[in-house]
Amino acid sequence: MSRALLLAALTLAALALALDVSWFRPLKPGDYNEGFSACAFGDYVAVVGGTDGRGYVALLRRDSGSFVKEWRGEERSGYFFSCAVSGDVLYVAGEPGLYAFDRDLNVLYAVSPEGVRYNAVAAVGGYVYAAGYYDYDKLYIEKRTADLALVANATYIKDEWHLAEAYGVAVDPSTGYVWAVGRYDDGDYERPLILIFDSNLRLVR
């Protein structure tokens, strides 16, 4: 088992303990496996990552950890890194794009904008927020409807920076502010970066 997949399994075990159940479920869907995120999804836990160069999503029973079903992306499509849940829809973001699945892992909607790499996704207040980078060097953030129609997007980088990238996205429901957390490279060091946008993705600070 790869180190990343072991960490994902340990994360699932911790999630299970938090839900007052006890189980452990290693996953080995292929020869090269990576697990990056897990989300409670109704009666299931959704595990997202990749296997053998393609995106991977697995559903496990929350009460027992037993395997239910899986979804695999196209060959060499890249890996998923983040997931979020809104009602009966699972949103998954990563190198293949931004996907919405139902509880049978049918793809409801999917987008893959040219030049965008997604690292994170959040689903709040009927909208989906995703973040990562654009054109390899600009921090990228976007807001979409539940069916993944684009509402607003933004990029951010300073002239003196070599690159900027978001690894996390969150929404403050009391203000509607959208927080992007990541890094920037000033040519000498990589440094942490936190940006705050309003609900229309205009930079606040």
mmCIF file of C-alpha atoms in Angstrom:
data_model
loop_
_atom_site.group_PDB
_atom_site.id
_atom_site.type_symbol
_atom_site.label_atom_id
_atom_site.label_comp_id
_atom_site.label_asym_id
_atom_site.label_seq_id
_atom_site.Cartn_x
_atom_site.Cartn_y
_atom_site.Cartn_z
ATOM 1 C CA MET A 1 0.000 0.000 0.000
ATOM 2 C CA SER A 2 1.314 3.443 -0.874
ATOM 3 C CA ARG A 3 1.971 5.930 1.948
ATOM 4 C CA ALA A 4 -0.733 8.305 0.664
ATOM 5 C CA LEU A 5 -3.317 5.517 0.516
ATOM 6 C CA LEU A 6 -2.384 4.422 4.035
ATOM 7 C CA LEU A 7 -2.879 8.020 5.219
ATOM 8 C CA ALA A 8 -6.268 8.087 3.520
ATOM 9 C CA ALA A 9 -7.226 4.856 5.253
ATOM 10 C CA LEU A 10 -6.140 6.287 8.609
ATOM 11 C CA THR A 11 -8.184 9.411 7.893
ATOM 12 C CA LEU A 12 -11.217 7.229 7.227
ATOM 13 C CA ALA A 13 -10.616 5.349 10.445
ATOM 14 C CA ALA A 14 -10.515 8.653 12.353
ATOM 15 C CA LEU A 15 -13.732 9.777 10.635
ATOM 16 C CA ALA A 16 -15.372 6.502 11.563
ATOM 17 C CA LEU A 17 -14.387 6.925 15.200
ATOM 18 C CA ALA A 18 -15.831 10.437 15.212
ATOM 19 C CA LEU A 19 -19.121 8.905 14.047
ATOM 20 C CA ASP A 20 -19.039 6.394 16.938
ATOM 21 C CA VAL A 21 -18.327 3.406 14.723
ATOM 22 C CA SER A 22 -15.123 1.439 14.362
ATOM 23 C CA TRP A 23 -13.761 0.068 11.106
ATOM 24 C CA PHE A 24 -10.710 0.163 8.900
ATOM 25 C CA ARG A 25 -10.813 -0.263 5.125
ATOM 26 C CA PRO A 26 -7.634 -0.214 3.007
ATOM 27 C CA LEU A 27 -8.270 0.333 -0.701
ATOM 28 C CA LYS A 28 -6.142 -0.977 -3.536
ATOM 29 C CA PRO A 29 -7.984 -0.386 -6.802
ATOM 30 C CA GLY A 30 -4.811 -0.568 -8.922
ATOM 31 C CA ASP A 31 -1.037 -0.803 -8.871
ATOM 32 C CA TYR A 32 -0.432 2.896 -8.094
ATOM 33 C CA ASN A 33 -2.978 4.443 -5.735
ATOM 34 C CA GLU A 34 -3.347 7.799 -4.009
ATOM 35 C CA GLY A 35 -6.078 8.917 -1.615
ATOM 36 C CA PHE A 36 -6.524 12.638 -0.949
ATOM 37 C CA SER A 37 -9.920 13.353 0.602
ATOM 38 C CA ALA A 38 -13.012 11.797 2.170
ATOM 39 C CA CYS A 39 -16.553 13.123 2.636
ATOM 40 C CA ALA A 40 -19.594 11.878 4.535
ATOM 41 C CA PHE A 41 -22.253 11.327 1.847
ATOM 42 C CA GLY A 42 -25.571 10.136 3.257
ATOM 43 C CA ASP A 43 -25.096 6.545 4.419
ATOM 44 C CA TYR A 44 -21.704 6.450 2.720
ATOM 45 C CA VAL A 45 -18.195 7.769 2.996
ATOM 46 C CA ALA A 46 -16.873 8.948 -0.374
ATOM 47 C CA VAL A 47 -13.129 8.527 -0.887
ATOM 48 C CA VAL A 48 -11.484 10.459 -3.717
ATOM 49 C CA GLY A 49 -8.034 10.228 -5.251
ATOM 50 C CA GLY A 50 -6.570 8.338 -8.140
ATOM 51 C CA THR A 51 -5.403 4.993 -9.371
ATOM 52 C CA ASP A 52 -2.942 4.242 -12.160
ATOM 53 C CA GLY A 53 -3.102 7.789 -13.521
ATOM 54 C CA ARG A 54 -6.876 8.245 -13.543
ATOM 55 C CA GLY A 55 -9.391 9.830 -11.194
ATOM 56 C CA TYR A 56 -11.000 7.512 -8.649
ATOM 57 C CA VAL A 57 -14.046 7.716 -6.377
ATOM 58 C CA ALA A 58 -15.160 4.964 -3.996
ATOM 59 C CA LEU A 59 -18.234 4.690 -1.798
ATOM 60 C CA LEU A 60 -17.973 2.837 1.519
ATOM 61 C CA ARG A 61 -20.686 2.183 4.071
ATOM 62 C CA ARG A 62 -20.426 4.642 6.959
ATOM 63 C CA ASP A 63 -21.483 2.059 9.515
ATOM 64 C CA SER A 64 -19.192 -0.788 8.454
ATOM 65 C CA GLY A 65 -16.650 0.475 5.936
ATOM 66 C CA SER A 66 -17.787 -2.172 3.480
ATOM 67 C CA PHE A 67 -17.142 -1.392 -0.175
ATOM 68 C CA VAL A 68 -20.228 -0.317 -2.154
ATOM 69 C CA LYS A 69 -19.084 0.863 -5.579
ATOM 70 C CA GLU A 70 -16.429 2.826 -7.436
ATOM 71 C CA TRP A 71 -15.961 5.187 -10.370
ATOM 72 C CA ARG A 72 -12.805 5.480 -12.481
ATOM 73 C CA GLY A 73 -11.982 8.284 -14.874
ATOM 74 C CA GLU A 74 -10.447 8.053 -18.279
ATOM 75 C CA GLU A 75 -6.919 6.766 -18.671
ATOM 76 C CA ARG A 76 -4.234 9.352 -17.783
ATOM 77 C CA SER A 77 -6.918 11.876 -16.800
ATOM 78 C CA GLY A 78 -5.155 12.706 -13.512
ATOM 79 C CA TYR A 79 -6.248 12.510 -9.891
ATOM 80 C CA PHE A 80 -8.997 14.040 -7.768
ATOM 81 C CA PHE A 81 -7.910 16.009 -4.687
ATOM 82 C CA SER A 82 -11.014 17.296 -2.913
ATOM 83 C CA CYS A 83 -14.697 16.606 -2.347
ATOM 84 C CA ALA A 84 -17.777 18.348 -0.943
ATOM 85 C CA VAL A 85 -21.394 17.332 -0.453
ATOM 86 C CA SER A 86 -24.638 19.236 -0.923
ATOM 87 C CA GLY A 87 -27.770 17.167 -0.313
ATOM 88 C CA ASP A 88 -27.763 14.194 -2.668
ATOM 89 C CA VAL A 89 -24.864 15.463 -4.780
ATOM 90 C CA LEU A 90 -21.154 14.751 -4.350
ATOM 91 C CA TYR A 91 -18.805 17.323 -5.875
ATOM 92 C CA VAL A 92 -15.271 16.209 -6.688
ATOM 93 C CA ALA A 93 -12.408 18.400 -7.914
ATOM 94 C CA GLY A 94 -8.971 17.671 -9.312
ATOM 95 C CA GLU A 95 -6.939 17.264 -12.458
ATOM 96 C CA PRO A 96 -9.795 15.727 -14.490
ATOM 97 C CA GLY A 97 -11.995 18.765 -13.722
ATOM 98 C CA LEU A 98 -14.985 19.470 -11.492
ATOM 99 C CA TYR A 99 -17.566 16.670 -11.329
ATOM 100 C CA ALA A 100 -20.971 16.200 -9.709
ATOM 101 C CA PHE A 101 -22.111 12.657 -8.863
ATOM 102 C CA ASP A 102 -25.354 11.212 -7.547
ATOM 103 C CA ARG A 103 -25.442 8.524 -4.858
ATOM 104 C CA ASP A 104 -25.009 5.798 -7.475
ATOM 105 C CA LEU A 105 -21.852 7.542 -8.750
ATOM 106 C CA ASN A 106 -23.512 8.535 -11.986
ATOM 107 C CA VAL A 107 -21.983 11.727 -13.390
ATOM 108 C CA LEU A 108 -24.630 14.450 -13.269
ATOM 109 C CA TYR A 109 -22.469 17.341 -14.482
ATOM 110 C CA ALA A 110 -18.809 17.878 -15.293
ATOM 111 C CA VAL A 111 -16.661 20.805 -16.396
ATOM 112 C CA SER A 112 -13.005 20.990 -17.312
ATOM 113 C CA PRO A 113 -12.048 24.555 -18.280
ATOM 114 C CA GLU A 114 -8.912 24.844 -20.381
ATOM 115 C CA GLY A 115 -5.877 25.869 -18.357
ATOM 116 C CA VAL A 116 -7.519 25.283 -14.960
ATOM 117 C CA ARG A 117 -6.276 22.792 -12.362
ATOM 118 C CA TYR A 118 -8.633 22.307 -9.424
ATOM 119 C CA ASN A 119 -7.234 21.559 -5.962
ATOM 120 C CA ALA A 120 -10.221 22.249 -3.712
ATOM 121 C CA VAL A 121 -14.012 22.437 -3.710
ATOM 122 C CA ALA A 122 -16.704 23.594 -1.258
ATOM 123 C CA ALA A 123 -20.499 23.535 -1.537
ATOM 124 C CA VAL A 124 -22.323 26.198 0.484
ATOM 125 C CA GLY A 125 -25.698 27.914 0.174
ATOM 126 C CA GLY A 126 -26.646 26.307 -3.137
ATOM 127 C CA TYR A 127 -23.380 27.256 -4.840
ATOM 128 C CA VAL A 128 -20.168 25.371 -5.583
ATOM 129 C CA TYR A 129 -16.797 27.052 -5.065
ATOM 130 C CA ALA A 130 -13.603 25.621 -6.518
ATOM 131 C CA ALA A 131 -10.008 26.800 -6.431
ATOM 132 C CA GLY A 132 -6.577 25.880 -7.739
ATOM 133 C CA TYR A 133 -4.515 27.534 -10.424
ATOM 134 C CA TYR A 134 -4.842 28.829 -13.970
ATOM 135 C CA ASP A 135 -2.217 28.713 -16.711
ATOM 136 C CA TYR A 136 0.252 27.064 -14.293
ATOM 137 C CA ASP A 137 1.080 30.240 -12.342
ATOM 138 C CA LYS A 138 -2.044 32.198 -11.304
ATOM 139 C CA LEU A 139 -4.261 31.482 -8.317
ATOM 140 C CA TYR A 140 -7.727 30.631 -9.617
ATOM 141 C CA ILE A 141 -11.101 30.642 -7.892
ATOM 142 C CA GLU A 142 -14.631 30.257 -9.215
ATOM 143 C CA LYS A 143 -18.278 30.162 -8.161
ATOM 144 C CA ARG A 144 -20.816 27.907 -9.883
ATOM 145 C CA THR A 145 -24.461 26.948 -9.530
ATOM 146 C CA ALA A 146 -25.417 23.489 -8.291
ATOM 147 C CA ASP A 147 -25.459 22.246 -11.902
ATOM 148 C CA LEU A 148 -21.972 23.740 -12.446
ATOM 149 C CA ALA A 149 -22.971 26.726 -14.547
ATOM 150 C CA LEU A 150 -20.341 29.433 -14.072
ATOM 151 C CA VAL A 151 -21.403 32.451 -11.982
ATOM 152 C CA ALA A 152 -18.071 34.216 -11.441
ATOM 153 C CA ASN A 153 -14.353 33.515 -11.483
ATOM 154 C CA ALA A 154 -11.118 35.324 -10.699
ATOM 155 C CA THR A 155 -7.367 34.935 -10.955
ATOM 156 C CA TYR A 156 -4.740 36.520 -8.754
ATOM 157 C CA ILE A 157 -0.985 37.019 -8.925
ATOM 158 C CA LYS A 158 1.357 39.929 -8.308
ATOM 159 C CA ASP A 159 3.840 41.002 -10.979
ATOM 160 C CA GLU A 160 6.821 40.174 -8.779
ATOM 161 C CA TRP A 161 5.616 36.650 -7.985
ATOM 162 C CA HIS A 162 6.609 33.583 -9.976
ATOM 163 C CA LEU A 163 3.383 31.736 -9.184
ATOM 164 C CA ALA A 164 0.362 31.575 -6.885
ATOM 165 C CA GLU A 165 -1.890 28.612 -6.190
ATOM 166 C CA ALA A 166 -4.855 27.749 -3.944
ATOM 167 C CA TYR A 167 -5.061 24.500 -2.011
ATOM 168 C CA GLY A 168 -8.205 25.192 -0.033
ATOM 169 C CA VAL A 169 -11.460 27.133 -0.350
ATOM 170 C CA ALA A 170 -14.104 27.942 2.274
ATOM 171 C CA VAL A 171 -17.108 30.238 2.652
ATOM 172 C CA ASP A 172 -18.116 32.256 5.703
ATOM 173 C CA PRO A 173 -21.923 31.902 5.670
ATOM 174 C CA SER A 174 -22.413 34.966 7.890
ATOM 175 C CA THR A 175 -20.686 37.353 5.453
ATOM 176 C CA GLY A 176 -20.641 35.420 2.184
ATOM 177 C CA TYR A 177 -16.908 35.998 1.996
ATOM 178 C CA VAL A 178 -14.927 33.331 0.166
ATOM 179 C CA TRP A 179 -11.504 32.391 1.537
ATOM 180 C CA ALA A 180 -8.763 30.917 -0.619
ATOM 181 C CA VAL A 181 -5.720 29.418 1.100
ATOM 182 C CA GLY A 182 -2.567 28.437 -0.728
ATOM 183 C CA ARG A 183 0.943 29.608 -1.537
ATOM 184 C CA TYR A 184 2.945 31.994 -3.650
ATOM 185 C CA ASP A 185 6.548 31.920 -4.854
ATOM 186 C CA ASP A 186 8.425 35.235 -4.788
ATOM 187 C CA GLY A 187 11.469 33.821 -6.549
ATOM 188 C CA ASP A 188 13.361 33.170 -3.337
ATOM 189 C CA TYR A 189 10.864 31.347 -1.133
ATOM 190 C CA GLU A 190 7.466 29.740 -1.213
ATOM 191 C CA ARG A 191 5.192 31.489 1.265
ATOM 192 C CA PRO A 192 1.664 30.914 2.601
ATOM 193 C CA LEU A 193 -1.131 32.917 1.012
ATOM 194 C CA ILE A 194 -4.639 33.757 2.231
ATOM 195 C CA LEU A 195 -7.018 35.786 0.067
ATOM 196 C CA ILE A 196 -10.558 36.903 0.900
ATOM 197 C CA PHE A 197 -13.130 37.568 -1.838
ATOM 198 C CA ASP A 198 -16.692 38.824 -1.662
ATOM 199 C CA SER A 199 -19.605 36.733 -2.917
ATOM 200 C CA ASN A 200 -18.968 37.946 -6.477
ATOM 201 C CA LEU A 201 -15.287 36.997 -6.170
ATOM 202 C CA ARG A 202 -14.024 40.559 -5.988
ATOM 203 C CA LEU A 203 -10.902 40.745 -3.851
ATOM 204 C CA VAL A 204 -11.539 42.136 -0.358
ATOM 205 C CA ARG A 205 -8.068 41.620 1.091
#
